[in-house]
Tab-separated table of C-alpha atoms in Angstrom:
chain	number	residue	atom	x	y	z
O	1	MET	CA	0.000	0.000	0.000
O	2	PRO	CA	1.982	3.018	-1.225
O	3	ILE	CA	0.607	5.723	1.044
O	4	ALA	CA	0.568	3.454	4.075
O	5	LEU	CA	4.177	2.558	3.339
O	6	CYS	CA	5.006	6.251	3.216
O	7	LEU	CA	3.380	6.770	6.579
O	8	ALA	CA	5.229	3.811	8.043
O	9	VAL	CA	8.736	4.588	6.862
O	10	ALA	CA	8.575	8.261	5.834
O	11	LEU	CA	10.662	7.448	2.784
O	12	PRO	CA	11.294	10.607	0.733
O	13	LEU	CA	10.710	8.932	-2.634
O	14	THR	CA	8.671	10.480	-5.394
O	15	ALA	CA	5.886	8.103	-4.368
O	16	CYS	CA	5.906	9.682	-0.927
O	17	ALA	CA	6.378	13.339	-1.779
O	18	LYS	CA	4.246	15.947	-3.516
O	19	ARG	CA	5.189	16.224	-7.167
O	20	ALA	CA	6.110	19.512	-8.744
O	21	PRO	CA	4.100	20.472	-11.860
O	22	ASP	CA	7.136	20.700	-14.100
O	23	ASP	CA	10.734	19.544	-14.503
O	24	VAL	CA	10.409	15.821	-15.176
O	25	SER	CA	13.536	13.673	-15.315
O	26	PRO	CA	13.897	10.710	-17.730
O	27	GLY	CA	13.340	8.309	-14.850
O	28	GLY	CA	9.817	9.556	-14.292
O	29	VAL	CA	10.525	11.313	-10.997
O	30	ARG	CA	10.027	14.986	-10.313
O	31	SER	CA	13.196	16.874	-9.460
O	32	GLN	CA	11.411	19.271	-7.114
O	33	ILE	CA	10.500	16.802	-4.354
O	34	GLN	CA	10.683	17.355	-0.643
O	35	ASN	CA	13.752	15.691	0.862
O	36	SER	CA	12.719	15.723	4.486
O	37	SER	CA	11.102	12.626	5.986
O	38	ALA	CA	8.878	14.855	8.115
O	39	THR	CA	7.567	16.640	5.036
O	40	ALA	CA	6.970	13.335	3.240
O	41	THR	CA	5.082	11.966	6.241
O	42	GLN	CA	2.979	15.122	6.514
O	43	TRP	CA	2.093	15.034	2.824
O	44	ALA	CA	1.185	11.322	2.982
O	45	SER	CA	-0.916	11.839	6.106
O	46	GLU	CA	-2.806	14.765	4.623
O	47	THR	CA	-3.388	12.995	1.320
O	48	PHE	CA	-4.506	9.790	3.006
O	49	GLY	CA	-6.901	11.729	5.214
O	50	ASP	CA	-8.636	13.277	2.214
O	51	MET	CA	-9.241	9.941	0.457
O	52	SER	CA	-12.461	7.947	0.390
O	53	LEU	CA	-12.539	4.282	1.450
O	54	GLU	CA	-12.715	3.270	-2.212
O	55	GLN	CA	-9.629	5.337	-2.995
O	56	LYS	CA	-7.754	3.833	-0.055
O	57	VAL	CA	-8.558	0.339	-1.283
O	58	GLY	CA	-7.371	1.322	-4.756
O	59	GLN	CA	-4.030	2.402	-3.299
O	60	MET	CA	-3.518	-1.146	-2.011
O	61	ILE	CA	-3.639	-2.600	-5.527
O	62	MET	CA	-0.632	-3.130	-7.773
O	63	VAL	CA	-0.977	-4.782	-11.189
O	64	ARG	CA	1.618	-6.128	-13.575
O	65	ILE	CA	2.772	-4.193	-16.606
O	66	GLU	CA	5.484	-5.110	-19.065
O	67	GLY	CA	8.563	-2.915	-19.144
O	68	GLY	CA	9.027	-2.945	-22.914
O	69	PHE	CA	7.952	-0.417	-25.515
O	70	ALA	CA	4.252	0.376	-25.793
O	71	SER	CA	2.539	3.058	-27.802
O	72	ALA	CA	1.116	5.791	-25.608
O	73	GLN	CA	-2.164	5.361	-27.509
O	74	GLY	CA	-2.055	1.535	-27.554
O	75	ALA	CA	-4.260	-0.924	-25.676
O	76	GLU	CA	-1.758	-1.604	-22.885
O	77	MET	CA	-1.293	2.025	-21.941
O	78	GLN	CA	-4.978	2.815	-22.317
O	79	SER	CA	-5.800	-0.028	-19.934
O	80	ALA	CA	-3.195	1.199	-17.453
O	81	ARG	CA	-4.543	4.760	-17.562
O	82	GLN	CA	-8.086	3.448	-16.999
O	83	LEU	CA	-6.938	1.577	-13.898
O	84	ILE	CA	-5.366	4.771	-12.624
O	85	ALA	CA	-8.391	6.947	-13.394
O	86	ARG	CA	-11.207	4.567	-12.407
O	87	VAL	CA	-9.665	2.467	-9.650
O	88	GLY	CA	-6.915	4.762	-8.402
O	89	ILE	CA	-4.439	1.902	-8.163
O	90	GLY	CA	-1.294	2.430	-6.130
O	91	GLY	CA	1.244	1.203	-8.632
O	92	PHE	CA	2.580	-1.422	-11.011
O	93	ALA	CA	4.880	-4.448	-10.858
O	94	VAL	CA	7.158	-3.962	-13.857
O	95	GLY	CA	8.169	-6.773	-16.210
O	96	LEU	CA	10.871	-7.096	-18.851
O	97	GLY	CA	12.026	-4.218	-21.011
O	98	SER	CA	14.997	-2.135	-22.010
O	99	PRO	CA	16.023	0.674	-19.620
O	100	LEU	CA	15.028	3.445	-22.045
O	101	ASP	CA	11.652	1.902	-22.886
O	102	MET	CA	10.971	1.270	-19.214
O	103	ALA	CA	11.838	4.827	-18.208
O	104	ALA	CA	9.628	6.277	-20.945
O	105	LYS	CA	6.679	4.071	-19.990
O	106	LEU	CA	6.880	4.731	-16.244
O	107	ASN	CA	7.285	8.447	-16.859
O	108	GLU	CA	4.173	8.449	-19.061
O	109	LEU	CA	2.156	6.692	-16.367
O	110	GLN	CA	3.332	9.101	-13.665
O	111	HIS	CA	1.932	11.912	-15.806
O	112	ALA	CA	-1.466	10.192	-15.786
O	113	THR	CA	-1.973	10.204	-12.021
O	114	LYS	CA	-2.608	12.759	-9.304
O	115	ILE	CA	-1.133	10.591	-6.551
O	116	PRO	CA	2.359	9.382	-7.527
O	117	LEU	CA	2.530	5.730	-8.481
O	118	LEU	CA	4.797	3.204	-6.795
O	119	PHE	CA	6.701	0.962	-9.214
O	120	GLY	CA	8.274	-2.307	-8.123
O	121	ALA	CA	10.186	-5.083	-9.887
O	122	ASP	CA	11.859	-8.430	-9.260
O	123	LEU	CA	15.503	-7.380	-9.235
O	124	GLU	CA	17.025	-10.233	-7.251
O	125	PHE	CA	20.361	-10.463	-9.037
O	126	GLY	CA	20.613	-6.916	-10.295
O	127	ALA	CA	18.668	-4.540	-12.479
O	128	GLY	CA	19.541	-6.751	-15.449
O	129	MET	CA	16.997	-9.293	-14.224
O	130	ARG	CA	14.302	-7.059	-15.735
O	131	MET	CA	16.210	-4.402	-17.724
O	132	TRP	CA	17.394	-6.369	-20.732
O	133	PRO	CA	19.743	-5.001	-23.416
O	134	PRO	CA	17.787	-3.647	-26.401
O	135	THR	CA	18.578	-4.522	-30.003
O	136	TYR	CA	18.489	-1.575	-32.380
O	137	LEU	CA	17.386	-2.324	-35.937
O	138	PRO	CA	18.129	-2.481	-38.827
O	139	TYR	CA	21.752	-3.142	-37.857
O	140	ALA	CA	21.087	-5.436	-34.868
O	141	ILE	CA	23.237	-3.264	-32.609
O	142	GLU	CA	22.926	-4.312	-28.973
O	143	GLY	CA	22.404	-1.560	-26.416
O	144	GLU	CA	23.053	-1.528	-22.686
O	145	GLY	CA	20.899	-3.234	-20.090
O	146	GLY	CA	21.003	-3.295	-16.314
O	147	THR	CA	23.868	-4.778	-14.321
O	148	VAL	CA	23.675	-8.545	-13.742
O	149	PHE	CA	25.268	-10.009	-10.604
O	150	PRO	CA	25.871	-13.646	-9.670
O	151	TYR	CA	22.961	-15.420	-8.031
O	152	ASN	CA	22.808	-15.132	-4.243
O	153	MET	CA	24.641	-18.412	-3.712
O	154	GLY	CA	27.631	-16.915	-5.515
O	155	ILE	CA	27.412	-13.733	-3.437
O	156	GLY	CA	27.185	-15.804	-0.257
O	157	ALA	CA	30.214	-17.850	-1.309
O	158	THR	CA	32.380	-14.723	-1.035
O	159	GLY	CA	31.896	-14.767	2.739
O	160	ASP	CA	31.677	-10.971	2.720
O	161	PRO	CA	28.244	-9.378	3.335
O	162	GLU	CA	29.596	-6.057	2.038
O	163	VAL	CA	29.460	-7.571	-1.451
O	164	ALA	CA	25.699	-7.958	-0.986
O	165	ALA	CA	25.491	-4.365	0.254
O	166	LEU	CA	27.299	-3.139	-2.853
O	167	GLU	CA	24.982	-5.184	-5.067
O	168	GLY	CA	21.963	-3.696	-3.322
O	169	ARG	CA	23.247	-0.145	-3.724
O	170	ILE	CA	24.064	-0.530	-7.442
O	171	THR	CA	20.759	-2.268	-8.151
O	172	ALA	CA	18.847	0.471	-6.339
O	173	ARG	CA	20.579	3.281	-8.234
O	174	GLU	CA	19.835	1.666	-11.585
O	175	ALA	CA	16.248	1.012	-10.535
O	176	ARG	CA	15.687	4.617	-9.494
O	177	ALA	CA	17.216	5.806	-12.769
O	178	VAL	CA	14.244	4.346	-14.675
O	179	GLY	CA	11.606	5.195	-12.053
O	180	ILE	CA	11.407	2.001	-9.969
O	181	HIS	CA	11.049	2.568	-6.227
O	182	TRP	CA	10.632	-0.929	-4.805
O	183	LEU	CA	12.881	-3.975	-5.187
O	184	PHE	CA	11.166	-7.321	-4.757
O	185	ALA	CA	14.420	-8.544	-3.224
O	186	PRO	CA	16.414	-9.911	-1.488
O	187	VAL	CA	15.618	-13.621	-1.468
O	188	ALA	CA	15.962	-14.557	2.205
O	189	ASP	CA	15.097	-18.248	1.915
O	190	VAL	CA	17.414	-20.731	3.617
O	191	ASN	CA	18.213	-23.484	1.126
O	192	THR	CA	17.986	-26.548	3.374
O	193	GLN	CA	16.639	-28.867	0.674
O	194	PRO	CA	19.255	-29.623	-2.038
O	195	ALA	CA	16.522	-30.862	-4.381
O	196	ASN	CA	14.622	-27.569	-4.181
O	197	PRO	CA	13.853	-26.572	-7.788
O	198	ILE	CA	12.949	-22.934	-7.229
O	199	VAL	CA	15.052	-21.514	-4.360
O	200	ASN	CA	18.322	-23.345	-4.940
O	201	ILE	CA	21.045	-20.911	-6.108
O	202	ARG	CA	18.750	-17.937	-5.402
O	203	SER	CA	19.556	-18.459	-1.706
O	204	TYR	CA	22.648	-17.109	0.060
O	205	GLY	CA	23.153	-20.549	1.598
O	206	ASN	CA	21.878	-23.281	3.895
O	207	ASP	CA	22.665	-21.538	7.185
O	208	ALA	CA	20.076	-19.151	8.608
O	209	ALA	CA	22.615	-16.863	10.270
O	210	THR	CA	24.602	-16.478	7.063
O	211	VAL	CA	21.485	-15.818	5.013
O	212	GLY	CA	20.369	-13.248	7.566
O	213	ARG	CA	23.654	-11.342	7.424
O	214	PHE	CA	23.738	-11.207	3.634
O	215	ALA	CA	20.051	-10.334	3.274
O	216	ALA	CA	20.391	-7.545	5.837
O	217	ALA	CA	23.451	-6.203	4.024
O	218	PHE	CA	21.589	-6.145	0.701
O	219	VAL	CA	18.709	-4.255	2.314
O	220	ARG	CA	21.114	-1.782	3.908
O	221	GLY	CA	22.839	-1.097	0.597
O	222	ALA	CA	19.611	-0.802	-1.362
O	223	GLU	CA	17.866	1.471	1.112
O	224	SER	CA	20.916	3.738	1.270
O	225	ALA	CA	20.227	4.473	-2.409
O	226	GLY	CA	16.576	5.330	-1.772
O	227	VAL	CA	14.421	2.276	-2.507
O	228	LEU	CA	12.056	0.000	-0.651
O	229	THR	CA	12.977	-3.679	-0.328
O	230	THR	CA	11.157	-6.967	0.254
O	231	ALA	CA	12.685	-9.956	2.031
O	232	LYS	CA	11.032	-12.961	0.414
O	233	HIS	CA	9.566	-15.666	0.278
O	234	PHE	CA	7.342	-17.462	2.785
O	235	PRO	CA	9.103	-19.190	5.720
O	236	GLY	CA	10.249	-22.684	4.870
O	237	HIS	CA	10.308	-22.160	1.127
O	238	GLY	CA	13.896	-23.392	1.000
O	239	SER	CA	12.840	-26.720	2.532
O	240	THR	CA	10.333	-27.612	-0.173
O	241	GLU	CA	10.723	-29.931	-3.144
O	242	LEU	CA	8.208	-28.337	-5.506
O	243	ASP	CA	8.153	-25.232	-7.679
O	244	SER	CA	5.635	-22.986	-5.929
O	245	HIS	CA	4.863	-21.194	-9.215
O	246	ILE	CA	3.092	-24.286	-10.531
O	247	SER	CA	2.469	-26.474	-7.453
O	248	LEU	CA	1.505	-26.121	-3.805
O	249	PRO	CA	4.422	-27.159	-1.580
O	250	VAL	CA	3.540	-28.680	1.789
O	251	LEU	CA	5.863	-28.591	4.788
O	252	GLY	CA	5.623	-31.397	7.314
């Protein structure tokens, strides 16, 4: 819930601060935002207090949108603008796309709302998990995508949590550059089942204390660069033997 999150953490992101009418950066954030946590909290509190119950419920909803190119007049963007106008949704979970296309799309959607949108994305092993390199035609020239890091098991193998902190900080800066405020990361599952098909190398390791140190370091690095984070998934996920995307794991 974007506004509730603002009230809880007083994060001075564009999603938590009153937008200026002009001066829009390529990343879809307004340059004239209030930097103080107190100001952000005051704005969120005042805005939340003026909303109807229906509007508050709308702020709790995030829907998926692809990060790739879409015509501003096309069906995808029209549908997104309708959700903003009619439902007042709080934000979008962003899928695959090139950095430039993603920035342009998120910027366009921020223009369509009165209350700033909150954008999140699965960026577990760097911004490159969602920001893929574009290919420019007709010469098939490959552009730049987001940074890709080793999976968490590789980061954990270094034995140095500061590597995770650096990864979090770099990922956050690249995310903010295109208008993403929320990392659906880090993966904090403890990989206690070697046959696990879905956690596996996404985990920092099979020891809870080690996983905790590395996950905390990632969060510290990411939040220092101005994003929200999410420690995921559900407890015990690393002890399962099924892919929870397509099956329902059961823990004994």
